[in-house]
Each structure stands twice: as C-alpha cells, then as structure tokens.
Coordinates of C-alpha atoms in Angstrom, one line a residue:
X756 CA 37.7 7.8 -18.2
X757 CA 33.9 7.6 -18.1
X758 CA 32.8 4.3 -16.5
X759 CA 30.0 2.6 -18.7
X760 CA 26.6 2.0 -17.5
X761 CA 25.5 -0.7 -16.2
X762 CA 21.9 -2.1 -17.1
X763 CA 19.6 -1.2 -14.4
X764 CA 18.2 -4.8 -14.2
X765 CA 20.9 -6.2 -14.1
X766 CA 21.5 -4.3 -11.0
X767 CA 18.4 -5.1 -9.3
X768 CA 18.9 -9.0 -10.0
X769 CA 20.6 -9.7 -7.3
X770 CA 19.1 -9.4 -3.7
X771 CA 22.3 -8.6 -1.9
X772 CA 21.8 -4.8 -4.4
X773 CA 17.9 -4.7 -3.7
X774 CA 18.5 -4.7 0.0
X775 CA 21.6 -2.2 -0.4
X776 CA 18.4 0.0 -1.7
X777 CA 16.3 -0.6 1.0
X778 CA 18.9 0.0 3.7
X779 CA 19.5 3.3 1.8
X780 CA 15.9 4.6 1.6
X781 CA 16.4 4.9 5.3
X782 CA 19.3 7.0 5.6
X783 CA 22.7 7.7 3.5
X784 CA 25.4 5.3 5.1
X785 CA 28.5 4.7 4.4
X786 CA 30.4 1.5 3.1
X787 CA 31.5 0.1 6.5
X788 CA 27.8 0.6 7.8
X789 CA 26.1 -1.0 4.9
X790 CA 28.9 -4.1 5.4
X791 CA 27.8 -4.6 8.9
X792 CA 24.7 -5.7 7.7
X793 CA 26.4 -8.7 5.0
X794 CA 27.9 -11.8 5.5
X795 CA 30.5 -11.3 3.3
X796 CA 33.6 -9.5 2.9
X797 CA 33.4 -5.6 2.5
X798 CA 35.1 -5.3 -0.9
X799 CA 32.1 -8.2 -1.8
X800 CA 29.8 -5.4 -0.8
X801 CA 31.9 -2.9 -2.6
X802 CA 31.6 -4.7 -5.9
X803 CA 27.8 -4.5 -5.2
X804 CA 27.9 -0.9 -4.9
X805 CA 30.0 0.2 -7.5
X806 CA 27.4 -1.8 -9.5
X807 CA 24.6 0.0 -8.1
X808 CA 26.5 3.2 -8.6
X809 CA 27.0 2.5 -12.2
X810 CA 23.4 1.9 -12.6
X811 CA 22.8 5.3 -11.0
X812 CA 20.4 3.8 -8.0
X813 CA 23.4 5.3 -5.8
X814 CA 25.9 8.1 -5.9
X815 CA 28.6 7.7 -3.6
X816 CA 29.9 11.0 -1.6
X817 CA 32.9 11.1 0.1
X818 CA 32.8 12.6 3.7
X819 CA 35.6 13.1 5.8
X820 CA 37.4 9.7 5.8
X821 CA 34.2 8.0 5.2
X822 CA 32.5 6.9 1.5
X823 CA 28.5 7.6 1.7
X824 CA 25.8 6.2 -0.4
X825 CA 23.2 7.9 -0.9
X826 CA 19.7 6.9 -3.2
X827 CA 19.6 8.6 -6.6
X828 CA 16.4 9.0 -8.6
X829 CA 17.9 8.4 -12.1
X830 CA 18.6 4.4 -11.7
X831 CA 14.9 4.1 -11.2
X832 CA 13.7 5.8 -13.9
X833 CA 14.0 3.7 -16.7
X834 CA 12.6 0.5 -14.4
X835 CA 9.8 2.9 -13.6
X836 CA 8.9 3.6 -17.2
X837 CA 9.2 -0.3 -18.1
X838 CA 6.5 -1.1 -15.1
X839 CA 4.4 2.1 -16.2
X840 CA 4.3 0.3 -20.0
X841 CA 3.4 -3.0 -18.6
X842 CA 0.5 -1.3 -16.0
X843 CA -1.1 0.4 -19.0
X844 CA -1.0 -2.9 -20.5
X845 CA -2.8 -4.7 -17.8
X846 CA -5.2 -1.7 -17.2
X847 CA -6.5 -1.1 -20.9
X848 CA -6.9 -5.6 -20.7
X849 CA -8.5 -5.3 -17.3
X850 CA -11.0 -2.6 -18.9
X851 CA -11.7 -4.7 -22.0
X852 CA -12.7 -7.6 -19.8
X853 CA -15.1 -5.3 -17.6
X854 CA -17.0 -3.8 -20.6
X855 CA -16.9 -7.5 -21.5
X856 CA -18.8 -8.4 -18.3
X857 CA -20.9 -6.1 -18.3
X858 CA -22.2 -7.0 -22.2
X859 CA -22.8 -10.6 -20.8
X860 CA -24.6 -9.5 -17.7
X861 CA -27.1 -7.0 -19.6
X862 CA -27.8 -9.6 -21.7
X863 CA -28.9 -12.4 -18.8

C-alpha cells in the first residue's frame, strides 16, 4: 500500500521538521542520532520523520541495524517553485517602481 503524500508545507510548519532538515544538510544520520538532539521521546521524532519522508524532504535507508535519513531534492521542489512565483512577483513590482522613480526624477 502506497502511503499518501503529505503537503510539503505542512511539513515545514513545524520547527521540530525544519531543524530535522538542517541537521541533515550536514550529514545522513540515523534516527537515534537525530533523537539525541530532541527533547522528546524518539518515536515523537519518528512521527516527524515519517512526515518528512512522506513529503519527500527525506528518504530513509536502512543500514545495518540502523535507519538513515538522508535529504532528498523532490520535497523541495514544489516549495521552490511557490517562492520562485512569488520572487518574479516582487521583481517585476520592484522594477515598475524603479522606472517609476526614475520618470519623477527626470522630470525635477
């Protein structure tokens, strides 16, 4: 059975996920490591990564006895592509107000 996706925002809501990401751009760890650095119970932090997996921020391999996380590119793409929308946005505002500038200032 196919687990469903979870929205990638929703994912990145809540700061105990976000640092889970930054601890991973770092280095893959596994579930015990990334616990170490919670105050709260390991399945609590387990909960968050099986969110993050579902999101696909995260795959999870298994090594040995150990269960690694490791960063994966496809979570962030859709977040990427909403920022990107919302840059061009501010860029093609920010460029409107310049030309507007510099019609007022030729004019003085």
């Amino acid at each position: 059975m196919k687990q469903q996706a979870i929205d990638p925002f929703y994912a990145l809501s809540d700061p105990s996920r976000r640092y889970i990401l930054q601890l991973l751009s770092k280095d893959s760890l596994s579930i015990n490591a990334l616990a170490e650095n919670f105050e709260m119970s390991r399945p609590a932090v387990s909960k968050h990564i099986k969110i993050l997996n579902s999101a696909g921020f995260i795959s999870i391999e298994d090594i040995g006895r150990e269960r690694y996380c490791v960063l994966n590119q496809e979570g962030f793409a859709e977040v990427q592509e909403w920022i990107e929308f919302f840059d061009i946005f501010w860029k093609k505002k920010l460029r409107k107000l310049e030309a507007l500038l510099n019609e007022k200032a030729k004019k003085k």
